[in-house]
Each structure stands twice: as C-alpha cells, then as structure tokens.
Amino acid sequence: MTESTQSSAVAVIGLGNMGGPMAANLVKAGHTVVGFDLSEAARGVAVEAGVSIAGSAADAVREADAVITMLPAGKHVLACYNGEDGVEGIIGAAKPGTLFIDSSTIDVSSSREAHEIARKAGHLSVDAPVSGGTVGASAGTLTFMAGGSDEALTRAEPLLTAMGKRTVHCGDAGAGQTAKMCNNLILAISMIGVSEAFVLAEKLGLDPQALFDVSSTATGQCWALTTNCPVPGPVPTSPANRDFSGGFASALMLKDLGLAMTAADETGAPTELGRAAAKMYEEYVGKHGGTLDFSSIITGIRDQVEGA
C-alpha cells in the first residue's frame, strides 16, 4: 500500500472462489477486512489470508466503511441487503454513509433494486461485476464494469484498484451488469461460431492450424479464436490444451445467457442468435455438465455431427 492510499475497514460477504481472493488482495493492500460466508471451508481459507470472520453478514458490516458482496444471484443479493427469515439485513446493520459494492453477476432489475434499497437507506452504491475469473481474482488483475454515481465510483476506486487492474465506469445504476451481460452475449455467440468453423474444417480435411493461421490475421479474428481457441495446438495457453479444465465454466456462461434472455424479454430486444446460443449451452451443460471451460461447446457441436 502506498502512503497516499488510505486504509479502509471493508466487509466482504461471500468468500468463495472469487470473493475470497478479492478479500485477500484487500488485506495485502493494507485494508482491514472482515468477512462472512456460509461455507466453513471458505472461512478457513480467508482467515489464512488475514481476513477476520464475523458471526453473520450483519455483524461483518457494522463498522465497515465499505461493503463488497459476491453472491450467486440477484435473489441472494436482495435477501442479504434486506434480510429474511429473521436474519438481519446488511443495509440496516451498516453505519450511515456506507459504500456498497456488489460484484456479483446478477440480473439488471435486481441490481437496480439493490441500488434503490441502498439509496433509501442513505448509502452510496456501485454495481461492479468482474471479468478475469479466478485467476484474475487471485492475481489482482480483474476488470470491473461499474455502474453508479460519480461520487460512489470515486469512493470505490481505491478498493477496486486493490482488486483489479482496470475499472470502466459504464453509467448509472445497473450499467455495469448491463455491460457484462452484453459482452458475454457477444462472447458466447462468437465461441459457437468459431467452434462451428473448426468442426466444418475438420469434416473437410483442413488442418486446424491452417484455419487458425488464416482467421487469426483475417476478418474472422476475435478473442474466442486468438485467446481461447477451442482446439488444442494453435494457442498453447487456451483451455483446449488442458481438456478444457480451468477458464470460464460453461455453467457460468449459461447463467449469463439466461440473464441476457431475461433482459431481452423485459425490453423486447431481438436476440435470435443469443437464444440459439442459450439453447446450445443448455443442451451441452445438461449432457456434459457445466464445469469445463465454455469453449468446450465444440464438444457439443461434434455431438451433433456424430448424432446426424
């Protein structure tokens, strides 16, 4: 931590594969971090990283200057904020003027509702979903897509900087969630297109390296091809070289596509390719499970060839 960086008391709710490393990087940056998670194993790992553990989410936030939530879905964020089934919510437990940063990936409607709950209670809030996965969370190289007021973003910036390498202020409440959802919609469609091209090339007898050498420097160039290539060989660091282990899980891509389709239904936006992508990932995850990298969708495409 540099001398110009002011230490803050930070509560982190959700200490799993993403929230745990994020909390650890806040500790490394000199912040005082109190955390809470329902998982005993997650709590144990956090303690080893220097995080103090509270007895409840509400207890974790009582003395915090800022609260970071990293939870599975919108319903969990709202339940954590408001409290339910006799469990005290973190909004009411926090001291006046606390900054709330939700780094969960959730639906836009729930994100905007969370902002409004915080606003009515006199708190500042930011939605700041992340890109970079567990590797980025551990390395402190995440990208945050942030939504909220300029004042809230100014307060959040030192904390986001401690956990990531880049923050993009996308707009007002819910804009960060919108940006991530739309980006991953592009990514899913791109990965399917790249995978279909490689399978077609295989059927026609074209060497995959030859296709890569052409497309990576031609109009087919995209991240799904040049960084996360779905066949082993052309990009040695892609998950395809590790039997698709690691990376961004197919189940998480399916979740993000579901969020996009919900938003499309709510707004009437046409998303025909998105719906096709969501259907393909749903079928693939149902057959093969959701733990492998989303580029393993090429396996589902090959399944179609074999079943033809």
Coordinates of N, CA, C and O in Angstrom, one line a residue, residues 199-304:
V199 N -15.1 -27.3 -36.6 CA -15.7 -28.6 -36.9 C -15.9 -28.8 -38.4 O -15.7 -29.8 -39.0
L200 N -16.4 -27.7 -39.1 CA -16.6 -27.8 -40.5 C -15.2 -28.0 -41.2 O -15.1 -28.9 -42.1
A201 N -14.2 -27.3 -40.7 CA -12.9 -27.5 -41.3 C -12.4 -29.0 -41.1 O -11.8 -29.6 -42.0
E202 N -12.6 -29.5 -40.0 CA -12.3 -30.9 -39.7 C -13.0 -31.9 -40.7 O -12.3 -32.8 -41.3
K203 N -14.3 -31.6 -40.9 CA -15.0 -32.5 -41.8 C -14.5 -32.4 -43.3 O -14.6 -33.3 -44.1
L204 N -14.0 -31.2 -43.6 CA -13.5 -31.0 -45.0 C -12.0 -31.3 -45.1 O -11.4 -31.2 -46.2
G205 N -11.4 -31.8 -44.0 CA -10.0 -32.2 -44.0 C -9.0 -31.1 -43.9 O -7.8 -31.3 -44.3
L206 N -9.4 -29.9 -43.5 CA -8.5 -28.8 -43.4 C -7.8 -28.8 -42.0 O -8.5 -29.0 -41.0
D207 N -6.5 -28.7 -42.0 CA -5.7 -28.7 -40.7 C -6.1 -27.5 -39.9 O -6.2 -26.4 -40.3
P208 N -6.4 -27.8 -38.6 CA -6.9 -26.7 -37.7 C -5.8 -25.5 -37.6 O -6.2 -24.4 -37.4
Q209 N -4.6 -25.9 -37.7 CA -3.5 -24.8 -37.6 C -3.6 -23.9 -38.8 O -3.5 -22.7 -38.7
A210 N -3.9 -24.5 -40.0 CA -4.1 -23.7 -41.2 C -5.3 -22.7 -41.0 O -5.2 -21.5 -41.4
L211 N -6.4 -23.2 -40.5 CA -7.5 -22.3 -40.3 C -7.2 -21.2 -39.4 O -7.5 -20.1 -39.6
F212 N -6.5 -21.6 -38.3 CA -6.1 -20.6 -37.3 C -5.2 -19.5 -37.9 O -5.4 -18.3 -37.7
D213 N -4.2 -20.0 -38.7 CA -3.2 -19.0 -39.3 C -3.9 -18.1 -40.2 O -3.5 -16.9 -40.3
V214 N -5.0 -18.5 -40.9 CA -5.7 -17.6 -41.8 C -6.6 -16.7 -41.0 O -6.5 -15.5 -41.1
S215 N -7.5 -17.3 -40.2 CA -8.5 -16.5 -39.5 C -8.0 -15.5 -38.4 O -8.6 -14.5 -38.2
S216 N -6.9 -15.9 -37.8 CA -6.3 -15.1 -36.7 C -5.7 -13.8 -37.3 O -5.5 -12.8 -36.5
T217 N -5.5 -13.7 -38.6 CA -5.0 -12.5 -39.2 C -5.9 -12.0 -40.3 O -5.5 -11.1 -41.1
A218 N -7.1 -12.5 -40.3 CA -8.1 -12.1 -41.3 C -9.4 -11.6 -40.6 O -9.4 -11.3 -39.4
T219 N -10.5 -11.5 -41.4 CA -11.7 -10.9 -40.8 C -12.4 -11.8 -39.8 O -13.3 -11.3 -39.1
G220 N -12.0 -13.0 -39.6 CA -12.5 -13.9 -38.6 C -11.9 -13.7 -37.2 O -12.3 -14.4 -36.3
Q221 N -10.9 -12.8 -37.1 CA -10.2 -12.7 -35.9 C -11.1 -12.2 -34.8 O -11.9 -11.3 -34.9
C222 N -11.0 -12.9 -33.6 CA -11.7 -12.5 -32.4 C -11.1 -13.1 -31.2 O -10.3 -14.0 -31.3
W223 N -11.5 -12.7 -30.0 CA -10.9 -13.2 -28.8 C -11.1 -14.7 -28.6 O -10.3 -15.4 -28.2
A224 N -12.3 -15.1 -29.0 CA -12.7 -16.6 -28.9 C -11.7 -17.4 -29.7 O -11.5 -18.6 -29.4
L225 N -11.2 -16.9 -30.8 CA -10.2 -17.6 -31.6 C -8.8 -17.4 -31.1 O -8.1 -18.4 -30.9
T226 N -8.3 -16.2 -30.9 CA -6.9 -16.0 -30.7 C -6.5 -16.1 -29.3 O -5.3 -16.3 -29.0
T227 N -7.4 -16.1 -28.3 CA -7.0 -16.3 -26.9 C -7.6 -17.6 -26.4 O -6.9 -18.3 -25.6
N228 N -8.8 -17.9 -26.7 CA -9.5 -19.1 -26.1 C -9.8 -20.1 -27.2 O -10.9 -20.8 -27.1
C229 N -8.9 -20.3 -28.1 CA -9.1 -21.2 -29.3 C -9.7 -22.6 -28.8 O -9.1 -23.2 -27.9
P230 N -10.8 -23.1 -29.3 CA -11.4 -24.3 -28.8 C -10.8 -25.6 -29.3 O -11.3 -26.7 -29.0
V231 N -9.7 -25.6 -30.0 CA -8.9 -26.8 -30.4 C -7.5 -26.7 -29.9 O -6.9 -25.6 -29.8
P232 N -6.9 -27.8 -29.4 CA -5.5 -27.7 -28.9 C -4.5 -27.5 -30.0 O -4.7 -27.8 -31.2
G233 N -3.5 -26.8 -29.6 CA -2.4 -26.5 -30.5 C -2.1 -25.1 -30.9 O -1.1 -24.5 -30.5
P234 N -3.0 -24.4 -31.6 CA -2.8 -23.1 -32.1 C -2.5 -22.1 -31.0 O -1.6 -21.2 -31.2
V235 N -3.2 -22.1 -29.9 CA -3.0 -21.2 -28.8 C -2.6 -22.1 -27.5 O -3.5 -22.6 -26.9
P236 N -1.3 -22.3 -27.2 CA -0.9 -23.2 -26.2 C -1.6 -22.9 -24.8 O -1.7 -23.9 -24.0
T237 N -1.9 -21.7 -24.5 CA -2.5 -21.4 -23.2 C -4.0 -21.5 -23.1 O -4.6 -21.3 -22.0
S238 N -4.6 -21.9 -24.2 CA -6.1 -22.0 -24.2 C -6.5 -23.3 -23.4 O -5.8 -24.2 -23.4
P239 N -7.7 -23.3 -22.8 CA -8.2 -24.5 -22.0 C -8.2 -25.7 -22.9 O -8.2 -26.8 -22.3
A240 N -8.4 -25.6 -24.2 CA -8.5 -26.8 -25.1 C -7.2 -27.7 -24.9 O -7.3 -28.9 -25.1
N241 N -6.1 -27.1 -24.5 CA -4.9 -27.9 -24.3 C -4.8 -28.6 -23.0 O -3.9 -29.3 -22.7
R242 N -5.8 -28.3 -22.1 CA -5.9 -28.9 -20.8 C -7.2 -29.7 -20.6 O -7.8 -29.8 -19.5
D243 N -7.7 -30.2 -21.7 CA -9.0 -30.9 -21.7 C -10.1 -30.0 -21.2 O -11.0 -30.4 -20.5
F244 N -10.0 -28.7 -21.5 CA -10.9 -27.7 -21.1 C -11.1 -27.4 -19.6 O -12.1 -26.8 -19.2
S245 N -10.1 -27.8 -18.9 CA -10.1 -27.5 -17.4 C -9.8 -26.1 -17.2 O -9.0 -25.5 -18.0
G246 N -10.2 -25.5 -16.1 CA -10.0 -24.1 -15.8 C -10.8 -23.2 -16.7 O -11.7 -23.6 -17.4
G247 N -10.4 -21.9 -16.7 CA -11.2 -21.0 -17.6 C -12.5 -20.6 -17.0 O -12.8 -20.6 -15.8
F248 N -13.4 -20.2 -17.9 CA -14.8 -19.7 -17.6 C -15.7 -20.9 -17.8 O -16.0 -21.3 -18.9
A249 N -16.3 -21.4 -16.7 CA -17.1 -22.6 -16.7 C -18.3 -22.4 -17.6 O -19.0 -21.3 -17.7
S250 N -18.7 -23.5 -18.3 CA -19.9 -23.5 -19.2 C -21.1 -23.1 -18.5 O -22.0 -22.5 -19.0
A251 N -21.2 -23.6 -17.2 CA -22.4 -23.3 -16.4 C -22.6 -21.8 -16.2 O -23.7 -21.3 -16.1
L252 N -21.4 -21.1 -16.0 CA -21.5 -19.7 -15.8 C -21.9 -19.0 -17.0 O -22.6 -18.0 -17.0
M253 N -21.4 -19.4 -18.2 CA -21.8 -18.9 -19.4 C -23.3 -19.0 -19.6 O -24.0 -18.1 -20.1
L254 N -23.8 -20.2 -19.3 CA -25.3 -20.5 -19.4 C -26.0 -19.5 -18.5 O -27.1 -19.0 -18.9
K255 N -25.5 -19.3 -17.3 CA -26.2 -18.4 -16.4 C -26.2 -17.0 -17.0 O -27.3 -16.3 -17.0
D256 N -25.1 -16.5 -17.6 CA -25.1 -15.2 -18.1 C -26.0 -15.0 -19.3 O -26.6 -14.0 -19.6
L257 N -26.1 -16.1 -20.1 CA -27.0 -16.1 -21.3 C -28.4 -16.0 -20.8 O -29.3 -15.4 -21.4
G258 N -28.7 -16.7 -19.7 CA -30.1 -16.6 -19.1 C -30.4 -15.2 -18.7 O -31.5 -14.8 -18.9
L259 N -29.4 -14.5 -18.1 CA -29.7 -13.1 -17.7 C -29.9 -12.3 -18.9 O -30.8 -11.4 -18.9
A260 N -29.2 -12.5 -20.0 CA -29.4 -11.7 -21.2 C -30.8 -12.0 -21.8 O -31.4 -11.1 -22.3
M261 N -31.2 -13.2 -21.8 CA -32.5 -13.5 -22.4 C -33.6 -13.0 -21.5 O -34.7 -12.5 -22.0
T262 N -33.5 -12.9 -20.2 CA -34.5 -12.3 -19.3 C -34.6 -10.8 -19.6 O -35.7 -10.3 -19.8
A263 N -33.4 -10.2 -19.8 CA -33.4 -8.7 -20.1 C -34.0 -8.5 -21.5 O -34.7 -7.5 -21.7
A264 N -33.7 -9.4 -22.4 CA -34.3 -9.2 -23.8 C -35.8 -9.4 -23.7 O -36.6 -8.6 -24.4
D265 N -36.3 -10.3 -22.9 CA -37.8 -10.4 -22.8 C -38.4 -9.2 -22.1 O -39.5 -8.8 -22.5
E266 N -37.7 -8.6 -21.2 CA -38.2 -7.4 -20.5 C -38.2 -6.2 -21.3 O -39.1 -5.3 -21.2
T267 N -37.3 -6.1 -22.3 CA -37.2 -4.9 -23.1 C -37.7 -5.1 -24.5 O -37.8 -4.1 -25.2
G268 N -37.9 -6.3 -24.9 CA -38.4 -6.6 -26.3 C -37.2 -6.5 -27.3 O -37.5 -6.4 -28.5
A269 N -36.0 -6.6 -26.8 CA -34.8 -6.6 -27.8 C -34.7 -7.9 -28.5 O -34.9 -9.0 -27.9
P270 N -34.5 -7.8 -29.8 CA -34.4 -9.1 -30.6 C -33.0 -9.7 -30.4 O -32.0 -9.1 -30.5
T271 N -33.0 -11.0 -30.0 CA -31.7 -11.7 -29.7 C -31.8 -13.1 -30.2 O -31.7 -14.1 -29.5
E272 N -32.1 -13.2 -31.5 CA -32.2 -14.6 -32.1 C -31.0 -15.4 -32.0 O -31.0 -16.6 -31.6
L273 N -29.8 -14.9 -32.2 CA -28.6 -15.6 -32.1 C -28.3 -15.9 -30.6 O -27.8 -17.0 -30.3
G274 N -28.6 -15.0 -29.8 CA -28.5 -15.2 -28.3 C -29.3 -16.4 -27.8 O -28.9 -17.2 -27.0
R275 N -30.6 -16.4 -28.3 CA -31.5 -17.5 -27.9 C -30.9 -18.9 -28.4 O -31.0 -19.9 -27.7
A276 N -30.4 -18.9 -29.6 CA -29.8 -20.1 -30.2 C -28.6 -20.5 -29.3 O -28.4 -21.7 -29.0
A277 N -27.8 -19.5 -28.9 CA -26.6 -19.8 -28.1 C -27.0 -20.4 -26.8 O -26.5 -21.4 -26.3
A278 N -28.0 -19.8 -26.2 CA -28.5 -20.2 -24.8 C -29.0 -21.7 -24.9 O -28.8 -22.5 -24.0
K279 N -29.8 -22.0 -26.0 CA -30.3 -23.3 -26.2 C -29.1 -24.3 -26.3 O -29.2 -25.4 -25.7
M280 N -28.1 -24.0 -27.1 CA -27.0 -24.9 -27.3 C -26.2 -25.1 -26.0 O -25.9 -26.3 -25.7
Y281 N -26.0 -24.1 -25.2 CA -25.3 -24.2 -23.9 C -26.2 -25.0 -22.9 O -25.6 -25.8 -22.1
E282 N -27.5 -24.8 -23.0 CA -28.3 -25.5 -22.1 C -28.3 -27.0 -22.4 O -28.2 -27.9 -21.4
E283 N -28.3 -27.4 -23.6 CA -28.2 -28.8 -24.0 C -26.9 -29.4 -23.7 O -26.8 -30.5 -23.2
Y284 N -25.8 -28.6 -23.9 CA -24.5 -29.1 -23.7 C -24.3 -29.3 -22.2 O -23.7 -30.4 -21.8
V285 N -24.6 -28.3 -21.4 CA -24.4 -28.5 -19.9 C -25.3 -29.6 -19.4 O -24.8 -30.4 -18.5
G286 N -26.5 -29.8 -19.9 CA -27.3 -30.9 -19.5 C -26.7 -32.3 -19.8 O -26.9 -33.2 -19.0
K287 N -25.9 -32.4 -20.9 CA -25.3 -33.6 -21.2 C -24.0 -33.8 -20.6 O -23.6 -34.9 -20.2
H288 N -23.1 -32.8 -20.6 CA -21.7 -32.9 -20.2 C -21.4 -32.3 -18.9 O -20.3 -32.4 -18.4
G289 N -22.4 -31.6 -18.3 CA -22.1 -30.9 -17.0 C -21.5 -29.5 -17.3 O -21.2 -29.2 -18.5
G290 N -21.4 -28.7 -16.3 CA -21.0 -27.3 -16.6 C -19.7 -26.9 -16.0 O -19.4 -25.7 -16.0
T291 N -18.8 -27.8 -15.7 CA -17.6 -27.4 -15.0 C -16.5 -27.0 -16.0 O -15.6 -26.3 -15.7
L292 N -16.5 -27.6 -17.2 CA -15.5 -27.3 -18.2 C -15.6 -25.9 -18.8 O -16.7 -25.3 -18.8
D293 N -14.5 -25.4 -19.3 CA -14.5 -24.1 -19.9 C -15.5 -24.0 -21.0 O -15.8 -25.0 -21.7
F294 N -16.1 -22.8 -21.2 CA -17.2 -22.6 -22.2 C -16.8 -22.9 -23.6 O -17.6 -23.2 -24.5
S295 N -15.5 -22.9 -23.9 CA -15.0 -23.3 -25.3 C -15.2 -24.8 -25.5 O -15.2 -25.2 -26.7
S296 N -15.5 -25.5 -24.5 CA -15.8 -27.0 -24.7 C -17.2 -27.2 -25.4 O -17.5 -28.3 -25.7
I297 N -17.9 -26.1 -25.7 CA -19.1 -26.2 -26.5 C -18.8 -26.9 -27.8 O -19.7 -27.5 -28.5
I298 N -17.5 -26.9 -28.3 CA -17.2 -27.6 -29.5 C -17.5 -29.0 -29.4 O -17.8 -29.7 -30.4
T299 N -17.4 -29.6 -28.2 CA -17.8 -31.0 -28.0 C -19.2 -31.2 -28.3 O -19.6 -32.2 -28.9
G300 N -20.1 -30.3 -27.9 CA -21.5 -30.4 -28.1 C -21.8 -30.3 -29.6 O -22.7 -31.0 -30.1
I301 N -21.0 -29.5 -30.3 CA -21.2 -29.4 -31.8 C -20.8 -30.7 -32.5 O -21.4 -31.2 -33.4
R302 N -19.7 -31.3 -32.0 CA -19.3 -32.6 -32.5 C -20.3 -33.7 -32.2 O -20.5 -34.6 -33.0
D303 N -21.0 -33.6 -31.1 CA -22.0 -34.5 -30.7 C -23.1 -34.5 -31.8 O -23.7 -35.5 -32.2
Q304 N -23.4 -33.3 -32.3 CA -24.4 -33.2 -33.3 C -24.0 -33.9 -34.6 O -24.8 -34.5 -35.3

